XYZ file of C-alpha atoms in Angstrom:
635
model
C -157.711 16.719 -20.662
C -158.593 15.029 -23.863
C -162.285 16.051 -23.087
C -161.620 19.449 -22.678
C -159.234 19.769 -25.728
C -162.506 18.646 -27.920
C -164.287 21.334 -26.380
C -161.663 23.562 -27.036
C -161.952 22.297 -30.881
C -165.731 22.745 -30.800
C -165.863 25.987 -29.396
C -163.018 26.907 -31.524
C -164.528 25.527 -34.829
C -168.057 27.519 -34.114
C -166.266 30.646 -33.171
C -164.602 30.736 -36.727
C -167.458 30.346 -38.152
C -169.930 32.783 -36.711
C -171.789 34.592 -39.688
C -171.054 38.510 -39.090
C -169.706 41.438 -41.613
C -166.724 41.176 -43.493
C -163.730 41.295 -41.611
C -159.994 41.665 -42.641
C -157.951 38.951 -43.891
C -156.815 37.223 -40.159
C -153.237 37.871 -39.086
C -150.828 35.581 -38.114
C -151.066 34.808 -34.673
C -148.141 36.439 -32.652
C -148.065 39.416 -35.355
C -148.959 43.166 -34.251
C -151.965 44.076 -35.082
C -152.169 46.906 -37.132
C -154.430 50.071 -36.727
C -156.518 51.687 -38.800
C -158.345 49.908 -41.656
C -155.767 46.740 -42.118
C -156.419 45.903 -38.262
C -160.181 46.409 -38.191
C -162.769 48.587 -38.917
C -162.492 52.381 -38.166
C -164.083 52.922 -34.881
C -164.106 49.773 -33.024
C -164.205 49.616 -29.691
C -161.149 48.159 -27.888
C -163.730 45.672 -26.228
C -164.954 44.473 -29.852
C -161.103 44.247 -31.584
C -159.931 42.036 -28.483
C -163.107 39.721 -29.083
C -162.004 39.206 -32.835
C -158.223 39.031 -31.777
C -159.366 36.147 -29.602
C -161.783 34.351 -32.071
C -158.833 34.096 -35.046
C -156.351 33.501 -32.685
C -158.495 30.472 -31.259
C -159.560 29.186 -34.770
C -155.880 29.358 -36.061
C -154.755 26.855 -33.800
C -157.735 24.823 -34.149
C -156.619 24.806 -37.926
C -153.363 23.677 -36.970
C -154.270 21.283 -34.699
C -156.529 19.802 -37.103
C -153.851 19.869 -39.754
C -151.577 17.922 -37.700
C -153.918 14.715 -37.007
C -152.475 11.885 -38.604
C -154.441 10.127 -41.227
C -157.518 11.699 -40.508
C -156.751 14.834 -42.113
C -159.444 17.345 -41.745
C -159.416 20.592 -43.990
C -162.093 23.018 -43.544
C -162.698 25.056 -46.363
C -165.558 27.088 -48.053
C -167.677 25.536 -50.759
C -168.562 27.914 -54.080
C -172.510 27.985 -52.692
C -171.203 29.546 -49.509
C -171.659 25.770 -47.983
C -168.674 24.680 -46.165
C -166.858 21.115 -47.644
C -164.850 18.899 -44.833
C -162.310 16.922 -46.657
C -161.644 13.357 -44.562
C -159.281 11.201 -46.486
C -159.604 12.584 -49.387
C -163.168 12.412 -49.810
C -165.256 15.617 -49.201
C -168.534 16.119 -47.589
C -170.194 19.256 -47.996
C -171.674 21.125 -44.760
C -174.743 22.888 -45.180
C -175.085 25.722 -43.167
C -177.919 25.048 -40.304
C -176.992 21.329 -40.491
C -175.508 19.286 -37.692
C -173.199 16.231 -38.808
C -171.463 13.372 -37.224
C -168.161 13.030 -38.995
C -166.194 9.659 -38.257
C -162.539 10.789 -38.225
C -161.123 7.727 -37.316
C -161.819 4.393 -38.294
C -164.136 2.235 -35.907
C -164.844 5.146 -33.902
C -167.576 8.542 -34.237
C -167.012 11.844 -33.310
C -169.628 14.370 -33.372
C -168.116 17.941 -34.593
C -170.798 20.696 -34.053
C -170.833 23.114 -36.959
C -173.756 25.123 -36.649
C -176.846 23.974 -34.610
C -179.469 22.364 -36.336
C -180.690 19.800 -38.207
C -178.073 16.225 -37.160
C -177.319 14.134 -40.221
C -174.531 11.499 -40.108
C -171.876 11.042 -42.437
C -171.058 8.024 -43.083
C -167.020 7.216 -44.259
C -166.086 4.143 -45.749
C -164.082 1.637 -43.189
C -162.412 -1.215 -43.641
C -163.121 -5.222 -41.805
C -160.046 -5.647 -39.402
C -158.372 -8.916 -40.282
C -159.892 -10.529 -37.291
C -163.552 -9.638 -38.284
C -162.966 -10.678 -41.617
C -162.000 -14.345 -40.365
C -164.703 -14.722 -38.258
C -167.013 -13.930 -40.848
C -165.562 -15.916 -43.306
C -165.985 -18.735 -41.278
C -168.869 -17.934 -40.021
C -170.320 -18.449 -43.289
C -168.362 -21.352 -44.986
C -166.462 -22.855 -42.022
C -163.319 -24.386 -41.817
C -163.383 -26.920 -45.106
C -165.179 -24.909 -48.051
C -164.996 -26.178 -50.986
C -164.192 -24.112 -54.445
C -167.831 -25.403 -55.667
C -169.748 -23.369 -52.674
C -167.367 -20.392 -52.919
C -168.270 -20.328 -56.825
C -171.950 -20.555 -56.163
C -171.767 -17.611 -53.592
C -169.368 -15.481 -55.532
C -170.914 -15.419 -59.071
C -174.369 -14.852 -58.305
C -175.782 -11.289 -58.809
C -178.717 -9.710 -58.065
C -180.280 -9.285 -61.196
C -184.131 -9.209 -62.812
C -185.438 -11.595 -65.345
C -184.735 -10.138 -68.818
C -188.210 -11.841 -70.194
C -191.235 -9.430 -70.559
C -193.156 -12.068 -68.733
C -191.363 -12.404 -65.151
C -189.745 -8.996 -65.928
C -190.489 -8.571 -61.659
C -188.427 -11.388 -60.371
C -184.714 -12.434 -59.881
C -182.851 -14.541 -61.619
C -180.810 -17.335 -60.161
C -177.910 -19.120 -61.695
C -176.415 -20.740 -59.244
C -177.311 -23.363 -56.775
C -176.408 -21.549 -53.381
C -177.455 -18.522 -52.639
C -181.526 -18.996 -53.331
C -182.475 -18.408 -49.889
C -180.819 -14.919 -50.265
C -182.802 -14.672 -53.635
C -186.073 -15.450 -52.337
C -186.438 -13.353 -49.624
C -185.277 -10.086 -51.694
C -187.596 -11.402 -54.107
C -190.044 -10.977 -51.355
C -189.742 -8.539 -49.864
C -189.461 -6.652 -53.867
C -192.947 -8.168 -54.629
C -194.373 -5.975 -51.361
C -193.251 -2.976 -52.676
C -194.329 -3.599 -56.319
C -198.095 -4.983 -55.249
C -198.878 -3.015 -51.646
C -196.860 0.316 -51.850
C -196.620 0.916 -55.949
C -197.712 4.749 -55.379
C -194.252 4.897 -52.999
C -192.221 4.161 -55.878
C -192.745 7.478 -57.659
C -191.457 9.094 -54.478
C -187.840 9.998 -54.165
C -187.194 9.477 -50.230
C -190.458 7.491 -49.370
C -190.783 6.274 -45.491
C -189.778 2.457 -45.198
C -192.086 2.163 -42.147
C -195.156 1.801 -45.006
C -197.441 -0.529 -42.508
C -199.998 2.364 -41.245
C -202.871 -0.269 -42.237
C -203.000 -2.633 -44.760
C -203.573 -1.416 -48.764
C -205.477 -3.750 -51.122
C -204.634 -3.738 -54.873
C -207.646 -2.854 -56.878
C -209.513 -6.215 -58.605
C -207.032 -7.626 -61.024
C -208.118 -10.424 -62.977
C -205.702 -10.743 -65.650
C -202.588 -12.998 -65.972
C -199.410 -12.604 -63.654
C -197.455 -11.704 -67.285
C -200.424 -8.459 -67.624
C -199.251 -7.568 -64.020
C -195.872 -6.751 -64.144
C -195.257 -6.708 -68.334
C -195.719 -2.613 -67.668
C -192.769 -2.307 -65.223
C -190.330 0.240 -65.723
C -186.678 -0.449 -64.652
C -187.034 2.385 -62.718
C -189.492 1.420 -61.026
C -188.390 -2.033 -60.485
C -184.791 -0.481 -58.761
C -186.498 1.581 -56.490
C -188.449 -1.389 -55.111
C -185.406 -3.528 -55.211
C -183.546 -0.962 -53.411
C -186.348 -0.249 -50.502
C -186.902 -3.872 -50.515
C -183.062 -4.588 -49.752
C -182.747 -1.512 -47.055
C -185.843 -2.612 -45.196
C -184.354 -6.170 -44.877
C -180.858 -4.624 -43.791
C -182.626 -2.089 -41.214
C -184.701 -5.716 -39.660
C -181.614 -6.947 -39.295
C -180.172 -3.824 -37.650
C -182.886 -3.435 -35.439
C -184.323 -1.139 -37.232
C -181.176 1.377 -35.608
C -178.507 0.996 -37.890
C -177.574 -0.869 -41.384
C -173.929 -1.854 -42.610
C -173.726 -2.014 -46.252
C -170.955 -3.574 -47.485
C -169.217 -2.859 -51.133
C -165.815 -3.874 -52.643
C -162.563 -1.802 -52.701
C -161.617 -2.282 -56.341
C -165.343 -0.601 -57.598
C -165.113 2.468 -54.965
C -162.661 4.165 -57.691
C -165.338 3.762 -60.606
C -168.447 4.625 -58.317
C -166.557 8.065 -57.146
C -165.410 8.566 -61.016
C -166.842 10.825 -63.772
C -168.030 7.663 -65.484
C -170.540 6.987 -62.857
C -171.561 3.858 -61.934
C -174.153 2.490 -64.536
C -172.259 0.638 -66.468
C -172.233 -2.997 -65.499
C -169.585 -3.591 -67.983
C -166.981 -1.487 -66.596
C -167.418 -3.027 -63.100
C -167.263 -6.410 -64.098
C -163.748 -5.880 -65.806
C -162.832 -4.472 -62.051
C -163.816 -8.050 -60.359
C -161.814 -9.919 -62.985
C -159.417 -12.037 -61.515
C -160.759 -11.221 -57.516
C -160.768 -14.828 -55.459
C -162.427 -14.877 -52.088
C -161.054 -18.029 -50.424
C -160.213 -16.986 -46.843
C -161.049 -13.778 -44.228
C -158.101 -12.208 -45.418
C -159.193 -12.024 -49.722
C -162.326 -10.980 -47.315
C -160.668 -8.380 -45.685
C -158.793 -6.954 -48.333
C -161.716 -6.648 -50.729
C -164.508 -5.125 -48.485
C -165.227 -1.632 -47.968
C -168.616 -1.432 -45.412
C -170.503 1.522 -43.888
C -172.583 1.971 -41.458
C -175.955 3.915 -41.346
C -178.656 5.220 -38.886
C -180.596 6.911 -41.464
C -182.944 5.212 -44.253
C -182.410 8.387 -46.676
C -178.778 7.948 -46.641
C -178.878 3.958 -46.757
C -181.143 4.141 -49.657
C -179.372 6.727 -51.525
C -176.213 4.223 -50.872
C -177.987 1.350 -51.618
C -179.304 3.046 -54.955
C -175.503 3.852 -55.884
C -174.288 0.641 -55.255
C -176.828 -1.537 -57.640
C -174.510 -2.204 -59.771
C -172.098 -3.963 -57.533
C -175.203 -5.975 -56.660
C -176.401 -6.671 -60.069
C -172.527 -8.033 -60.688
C -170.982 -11.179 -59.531
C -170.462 -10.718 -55.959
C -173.736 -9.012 -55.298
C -175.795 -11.873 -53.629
C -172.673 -12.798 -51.401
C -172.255 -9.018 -50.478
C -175.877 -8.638 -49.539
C -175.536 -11.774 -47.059
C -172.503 -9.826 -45.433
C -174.794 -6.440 -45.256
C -177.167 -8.325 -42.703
C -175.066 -10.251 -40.818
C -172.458 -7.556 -40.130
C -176.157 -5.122 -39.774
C -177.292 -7.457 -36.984
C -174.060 -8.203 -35.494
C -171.700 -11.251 -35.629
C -172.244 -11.587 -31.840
C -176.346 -11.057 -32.036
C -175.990 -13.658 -35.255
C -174.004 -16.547 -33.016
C -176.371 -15.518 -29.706
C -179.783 -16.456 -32.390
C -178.355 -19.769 -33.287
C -178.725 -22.977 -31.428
C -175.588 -24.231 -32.620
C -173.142 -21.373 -33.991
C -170.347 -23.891 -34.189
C -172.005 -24.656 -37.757
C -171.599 -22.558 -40.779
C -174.638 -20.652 -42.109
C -173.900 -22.183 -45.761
C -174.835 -25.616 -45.357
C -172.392 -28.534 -47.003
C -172.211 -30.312 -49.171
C -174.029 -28.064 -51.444
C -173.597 -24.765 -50.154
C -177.388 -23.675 -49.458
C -177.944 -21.051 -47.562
C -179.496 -22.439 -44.159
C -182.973 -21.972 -42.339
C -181.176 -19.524 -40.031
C -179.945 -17.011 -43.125
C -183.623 -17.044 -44.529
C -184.843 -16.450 -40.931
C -182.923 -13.709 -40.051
C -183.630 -12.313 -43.741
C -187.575 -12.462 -43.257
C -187.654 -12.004 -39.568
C -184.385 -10.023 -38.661
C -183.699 -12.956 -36.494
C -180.848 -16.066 -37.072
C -182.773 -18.669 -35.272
C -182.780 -21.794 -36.558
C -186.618 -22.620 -36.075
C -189.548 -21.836 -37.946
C -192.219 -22.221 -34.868
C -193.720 -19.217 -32.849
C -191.528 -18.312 -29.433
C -189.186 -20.805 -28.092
C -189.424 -24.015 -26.999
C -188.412 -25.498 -23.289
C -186.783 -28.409 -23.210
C -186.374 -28.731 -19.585
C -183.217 -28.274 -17.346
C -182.774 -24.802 -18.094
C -182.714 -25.268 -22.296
C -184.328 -23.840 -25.050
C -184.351 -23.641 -28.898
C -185.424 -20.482 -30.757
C -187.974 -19.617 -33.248
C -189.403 -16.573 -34.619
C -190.429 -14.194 -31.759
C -192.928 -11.719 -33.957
C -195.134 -11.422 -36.563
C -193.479 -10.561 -39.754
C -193.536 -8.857 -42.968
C -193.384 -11.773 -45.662
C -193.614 -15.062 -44.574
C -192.649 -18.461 -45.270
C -193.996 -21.912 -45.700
C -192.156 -25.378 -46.741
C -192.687 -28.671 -48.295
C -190.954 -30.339 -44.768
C -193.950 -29.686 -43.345
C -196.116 -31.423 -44.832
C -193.886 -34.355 -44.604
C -194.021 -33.649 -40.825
C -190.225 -32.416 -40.554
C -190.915 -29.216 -38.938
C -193.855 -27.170 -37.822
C -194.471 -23.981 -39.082
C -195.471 -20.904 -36.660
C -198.260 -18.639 -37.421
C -196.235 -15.877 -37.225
C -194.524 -17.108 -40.320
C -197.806 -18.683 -41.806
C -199.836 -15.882 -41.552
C -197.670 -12.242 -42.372
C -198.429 -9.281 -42.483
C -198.202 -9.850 -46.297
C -199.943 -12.414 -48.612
C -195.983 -13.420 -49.688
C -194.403 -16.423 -48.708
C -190.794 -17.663 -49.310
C -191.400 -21.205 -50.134
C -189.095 -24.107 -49.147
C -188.350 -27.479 -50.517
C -185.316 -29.755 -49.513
C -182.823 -28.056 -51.940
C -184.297 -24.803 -53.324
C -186.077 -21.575 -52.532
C -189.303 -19.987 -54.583
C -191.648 -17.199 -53.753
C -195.424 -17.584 -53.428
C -197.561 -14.758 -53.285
C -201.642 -13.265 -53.670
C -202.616 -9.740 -55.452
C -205.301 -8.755 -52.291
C -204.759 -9.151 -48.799
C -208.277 -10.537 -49.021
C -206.755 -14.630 -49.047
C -205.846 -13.949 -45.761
C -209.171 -12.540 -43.909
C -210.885 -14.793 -41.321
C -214.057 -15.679 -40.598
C -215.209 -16.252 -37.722
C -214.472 -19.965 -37.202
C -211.673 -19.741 -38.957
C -210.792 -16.950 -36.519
C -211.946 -19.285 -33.515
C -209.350 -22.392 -35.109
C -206.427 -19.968 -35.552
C -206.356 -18.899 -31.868
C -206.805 -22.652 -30.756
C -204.371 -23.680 -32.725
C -201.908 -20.639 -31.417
C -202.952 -22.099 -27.695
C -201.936 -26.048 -28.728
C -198.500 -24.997 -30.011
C -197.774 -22.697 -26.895
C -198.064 -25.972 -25.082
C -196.455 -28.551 -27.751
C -192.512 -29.103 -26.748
C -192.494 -32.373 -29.177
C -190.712 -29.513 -31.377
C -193.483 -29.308 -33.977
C -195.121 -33.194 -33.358
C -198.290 -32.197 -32.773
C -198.498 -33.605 -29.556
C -198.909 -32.267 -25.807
C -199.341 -32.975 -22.578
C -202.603 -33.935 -20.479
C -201.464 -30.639 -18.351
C -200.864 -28.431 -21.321
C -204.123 -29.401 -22.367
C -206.420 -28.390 -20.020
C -204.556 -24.840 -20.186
C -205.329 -24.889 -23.605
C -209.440 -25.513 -22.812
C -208.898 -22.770 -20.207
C -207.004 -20.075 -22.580
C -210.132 -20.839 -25.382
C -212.940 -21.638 -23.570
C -213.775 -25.375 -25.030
C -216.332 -26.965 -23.178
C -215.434 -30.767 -23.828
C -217.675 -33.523 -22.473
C -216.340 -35.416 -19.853
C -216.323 -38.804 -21.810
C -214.742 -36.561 -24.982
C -212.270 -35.095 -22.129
C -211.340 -38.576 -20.665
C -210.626 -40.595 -24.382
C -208.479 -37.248 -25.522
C -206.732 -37.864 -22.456
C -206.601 -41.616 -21.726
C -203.331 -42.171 -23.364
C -201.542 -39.297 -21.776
C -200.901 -37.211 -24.619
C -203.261 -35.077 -26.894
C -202.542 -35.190 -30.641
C -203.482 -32.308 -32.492
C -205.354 -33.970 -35.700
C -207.565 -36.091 -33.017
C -208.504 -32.869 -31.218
C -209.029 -31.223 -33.987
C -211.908 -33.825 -35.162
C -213.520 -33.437 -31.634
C -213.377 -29.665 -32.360
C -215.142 -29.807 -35.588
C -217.650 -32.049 -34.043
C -218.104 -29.875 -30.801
C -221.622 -27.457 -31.356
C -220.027 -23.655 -30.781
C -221.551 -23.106 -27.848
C -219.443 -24.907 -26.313
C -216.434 -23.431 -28.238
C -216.095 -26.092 -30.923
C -216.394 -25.605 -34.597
C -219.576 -27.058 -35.685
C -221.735 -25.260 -38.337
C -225.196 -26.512 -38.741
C -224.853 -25.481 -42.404
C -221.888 -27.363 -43.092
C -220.339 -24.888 -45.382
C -218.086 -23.259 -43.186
C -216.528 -20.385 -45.321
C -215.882 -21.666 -48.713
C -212.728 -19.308 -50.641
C -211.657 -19.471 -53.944
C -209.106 -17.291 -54.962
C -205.585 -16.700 -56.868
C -201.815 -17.540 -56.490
C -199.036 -16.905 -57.901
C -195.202 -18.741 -57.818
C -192.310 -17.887 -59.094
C -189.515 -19.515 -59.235
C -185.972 -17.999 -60.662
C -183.876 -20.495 -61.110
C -182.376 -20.041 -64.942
C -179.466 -22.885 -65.429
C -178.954 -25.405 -67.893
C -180.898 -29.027 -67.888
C -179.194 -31.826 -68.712
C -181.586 -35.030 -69.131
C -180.178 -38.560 -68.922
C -179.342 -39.427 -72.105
C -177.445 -35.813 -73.208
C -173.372 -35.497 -73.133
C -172.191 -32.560 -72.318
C -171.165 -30.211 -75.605
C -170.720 -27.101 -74.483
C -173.850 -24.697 -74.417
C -176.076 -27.281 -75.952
C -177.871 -27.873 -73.120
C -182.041 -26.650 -72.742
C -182.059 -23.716 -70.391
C -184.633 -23.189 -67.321
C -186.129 -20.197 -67.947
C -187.646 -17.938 -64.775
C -191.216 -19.022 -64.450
C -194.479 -17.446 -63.222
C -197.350 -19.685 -62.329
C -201.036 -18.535 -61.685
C -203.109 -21.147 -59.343
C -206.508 -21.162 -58.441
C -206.919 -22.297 -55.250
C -210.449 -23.462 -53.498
C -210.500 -24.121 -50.078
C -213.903 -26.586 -49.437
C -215.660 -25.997 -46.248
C -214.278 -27.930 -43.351
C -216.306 -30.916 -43.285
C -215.982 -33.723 -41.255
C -215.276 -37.299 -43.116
C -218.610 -38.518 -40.889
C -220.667 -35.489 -42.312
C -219.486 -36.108 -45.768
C -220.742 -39.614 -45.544
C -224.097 -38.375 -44.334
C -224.928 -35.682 -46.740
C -225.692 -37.930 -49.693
C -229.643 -38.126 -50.503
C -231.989 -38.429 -47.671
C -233.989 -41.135 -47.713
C -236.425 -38.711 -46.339
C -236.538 -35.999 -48.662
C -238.481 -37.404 -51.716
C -236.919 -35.082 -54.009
C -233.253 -36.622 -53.175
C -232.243 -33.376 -51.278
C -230.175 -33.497 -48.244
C -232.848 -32.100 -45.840
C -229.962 -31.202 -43.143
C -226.867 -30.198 -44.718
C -225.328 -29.317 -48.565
C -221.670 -30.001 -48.486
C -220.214 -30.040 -52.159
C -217.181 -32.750 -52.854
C -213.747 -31.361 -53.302
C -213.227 -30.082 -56.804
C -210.606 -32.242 -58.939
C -207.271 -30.924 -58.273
C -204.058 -31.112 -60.047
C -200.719 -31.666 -58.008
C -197.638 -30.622 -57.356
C -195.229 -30.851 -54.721
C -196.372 -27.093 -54.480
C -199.929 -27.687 -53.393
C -198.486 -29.994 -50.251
C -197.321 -26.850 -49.096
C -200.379 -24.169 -50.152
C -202.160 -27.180 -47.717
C -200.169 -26.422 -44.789
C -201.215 -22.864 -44.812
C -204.997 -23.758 -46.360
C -205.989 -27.004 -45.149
C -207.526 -29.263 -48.079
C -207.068 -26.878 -50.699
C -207.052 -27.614 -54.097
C -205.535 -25.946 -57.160
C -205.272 -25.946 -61.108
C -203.129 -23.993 -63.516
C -202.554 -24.240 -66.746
C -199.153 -25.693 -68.848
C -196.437 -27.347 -66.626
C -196.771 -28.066 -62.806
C -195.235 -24.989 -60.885
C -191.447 -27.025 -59.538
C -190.369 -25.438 -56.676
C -186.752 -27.552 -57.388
């Protein structure tokens, strides 16, 4: 019954709006009609007046029907451009003839109302978070035992860009927590402002921008020359595409939830507008979240299927996300985008909140799904068996912008290649307390040579055999699959000591690699320079927060400030030498002239360090780099 009373409506709703001649102002149903001109137009046929009769009739108790729907009041009425304007809780959405629209009339649940066929655009209305939602989330995030410290760090942190001419591209942080939230937009910014610049003079540009890769042109000047030029403009509209593209990953590239604050949906509909920062901070004055239900009473969210209207949201919004609440509100946007089910099913252990105590980072699984549109809590390629039927998570696919982090190089964690090597040259770089960004002007730092081609898919074989959970280490079994999946030809003594103590480790296989001619699928160059780069860097890092040094006292705003910083490294990565070749390739005893007659392998160049270049190393083995000023601190 309830179906065919919606078809009834549809029909009904169509009917009254079929585009013929004038007609007379509609009766009341139940009243005579009237001849002559006030009940039609001389000469119609009795066949034509019963058709209208039937079509006003039909549409005046759709009207009424529609009319009587409690709190979902839907009044149809013509807009002065001939365009018709559907008023749903008081907010109207005009109808443009030809167009097809999903209207949601009740809260949580989408109706489609067929105007006119055509073109289908949704319409999107603002809901609220039931009570129950709003807990989960809530907890989700904090747990059970926040403390006022985190919930300060998450709600006073805004999405903002660096006032200073000379980092004028990236974020600012000023509080300790939500980083990882930082980074990533910062990332995923920086690919829109270096790969797809020409996009941001385009009103609706396509997100789906990776038809082939795009090179910058040679830039040799300083990171400060790069981006000094910026207009804010500019630098929205790449913040904005940068933030729905992460929202649509985490929606599965179907749907994005965006979620705002009740107390700012006033001034964003009002003749003020919404640019002025001022005005909205004075709204969030005085608003506390401390449980799901300051959660639930202060969100507003909608849902979206289509990037045009997300964006055009998104761009609205800003400055809710430049104010206070805006890093904590973006966080919400991609978990409620991918689903508080689809979050807890990533996670190896959901009971856990995402912000991580005591000091209320955000955790590897918030930057994951950020980067990847997954909340795993791994940063290898696949998953990993552990035998009897369980399994840990890491990233599943080859992503955008990538990430790399000091723990591995202290042998922590293992880093995939899917997250090594993006589609990108930007990284999201992790120590044990903050997030930074790390990123190249050419997609050229990432081409492979040949060998370097020939290592990479080795490497990809080991670690689809290594369940030590990033040891380096695998089994006698999983390494003969790895000589059959790459075609090394190992020597049966080199075979048998690999294998003698039952387990292959990765660095001594790797030295029988480099030692191994490439006929037989090893990685020995009788040259010994084995594709020599030298190229540039660049970190940032956002954090802008007072420093207090040992010997200060506290006196109010006294205390130096951390500025946002840019940092341009040049990196050199040496050929890949073995220590035994180095040895060897000092004079020869035969070559009168002191010339090695065999082989010309240069000496690392002198390299500063940082706790930075440990990590540069675990995505370019032995590299070195130098700057100028300060060490880049990724703390």
């Amino acid at each position: 019954m309830a179906d065919q009373e919606d078809e009834e409506l549809k029909m009904a709703l169509r009917m009254s709006m079929q585009k013929e001649s004038p007609e007379p102002k509609r009766s009341k149903p139940g009243e005579e009609e009237v001849s002559g001109a006030g009940g039609g137009e001389e000469g119609e046929s009795p066949e034509v007046k019963n058709r209208r009769r039937q079509r006003e009739l039909m549409a005046a108790a759709a009207e009424k029907r529609m009319l009587a729907l409690p709190k979902n009041v839907v009044v149809e009425k013509s807009g002065g451009s001939g365009n018709r304007v559907v008023e749903c809780k008081g907010k109207s959405v005009n109808l443009v003839k030809g167009e097809e629209r999903n209207v949601n009339l009740v809260k949580g649940e989408e109706k489609n109302v067929n105007l006119v066929k055509g073109k289908e655009k949704n319409v999107n209305l603002r809901e609220e978070l039931p009570l129950a939602e709003a807990n989960e989330l809530f907890s989700m995030i904090f747990g059970c035992e926040v403390t006022k410290d985190i919930l300060g760090q998450w709600t006073n942190q805004g999405i903002r860009f660096s006032p200073d001419p000379d980092t004028s591209m990236g974020l600012v942080q000023h509080e300790g927590g939500p980083c990882g939230v930082l980074a990533a937009i910062q990332a995923f910014v920086l690919k829109h402002l270096l790969f797809f610049s020409d996009d941001l003079n385009m009103v609706s540009p396509s997100l789906s921008g990776n038809v082939g890769l795009r090179r910058l042109a040679d830039k040799d000047s300083a990171g400060a020359d790069i981006f000094s030029s910026l207009s804010e403009e500019k630098k929205s509209r790449a913040l904005v595409r940068g933030m729905c593209e992460i929202l649509f990953m985490c929606g599965s590239n179907r749907r994005v939830v965006i979620a705002s604050l009740r107390t700012v949906e006033a001034i964003l509909e009002g003749p003020q507008g919404c640019s002025d920062d001022e005005v909205i901070s004075k709204a969030l004055e005085g608003l506390s979240i401390e449980s799901g239900a300051n959660l639930q009473k202060a969100l507003i969210i909608n849902t979206y299927t289509s990037s045009e209207d997300a964006l055009q949201r998104l761009e609205a919004l800003l400055p809710v996300f430049r104010s206070r609440m805006g890093a904590m509100l973006f966080l919400i946007s991609a978990l409620l985008s991918h689903g508080m089910e689809s979050v807890q099913a990533d996670r190896d252990d959901p009971s856990q909140p995402l912000v991580t105590a005591p000091f209320g980072h955000a955790s590897q699984e918030i930057v994951n799904l950020l980067l990847s549109g997954e909340a795993v809590a791994n940063v290898f390629d696949g998953r990993m068996d552990l035998g009897g039927g369980m399994f840990v998570k890491g990233i599943s696919t080859k992503v955008e912008v990538g990430f790399i982090t000091l723990l591995e190089s202290l042998n922590f964690c293992k880093v995939g290649l899917h997250l090594k090597c993006p589609t990108w040259p930007i990284w999201v770089v992790g120590s044990e307390s903050h997030y930074t960004v790390l990123f190249a002007l050419d997609t050229k730092v990432q081409e492979e040579n040949e060998l370097e081609g020939k290592e990479t898919k080795i490497r990809r074989a080991f670690d689809a055999q290594d369940q030590s959970g990033g040891g380096g280490f695998i089994s006698v079994e999983g390494f003969h699959q790895v000589l059959r999946d790459t075609n090394v030809n190992l020597p049966a003594d080199k075979l048998q000591n690999l294998c003698s103590s039952g387990y292959i480790v990765w660095s001594e296989f790797w030295q029988v690699l480099l030692d191994l001619d490439k006929s037989l699928g090893g990685l020995k160059d009788p040259s010994g320079l084995m594709g020599k780069k030298v190229f540039d860097l660049y970190h940032f890092n956002g954090i802008a927060k007072s420093v207090m040094s040992g010997n200060q006292v506290s006196s109010g705003n006294d205390f130096p400030v951390q500025r946002p910083r840019l940092t341009k490294l040049r990196v050199s990565v040496p050929p890949r030498w073995t220590p035994e070749e180095f040895m060897s390739s000092g004079p020869s005893t035969s070559d009168p002239a002191g010339k090695d007659s065999v082989t010309e392998v240069s000496k690392p160049e002198p390299s500063q360090h940082a706790p930075l270049v440990d990590c540069i190393r675990t995505r370019w083995a032995r590299a070195t780099c130098t700057w100028e000023g300060d060490p880049p601190s990724i703390v």
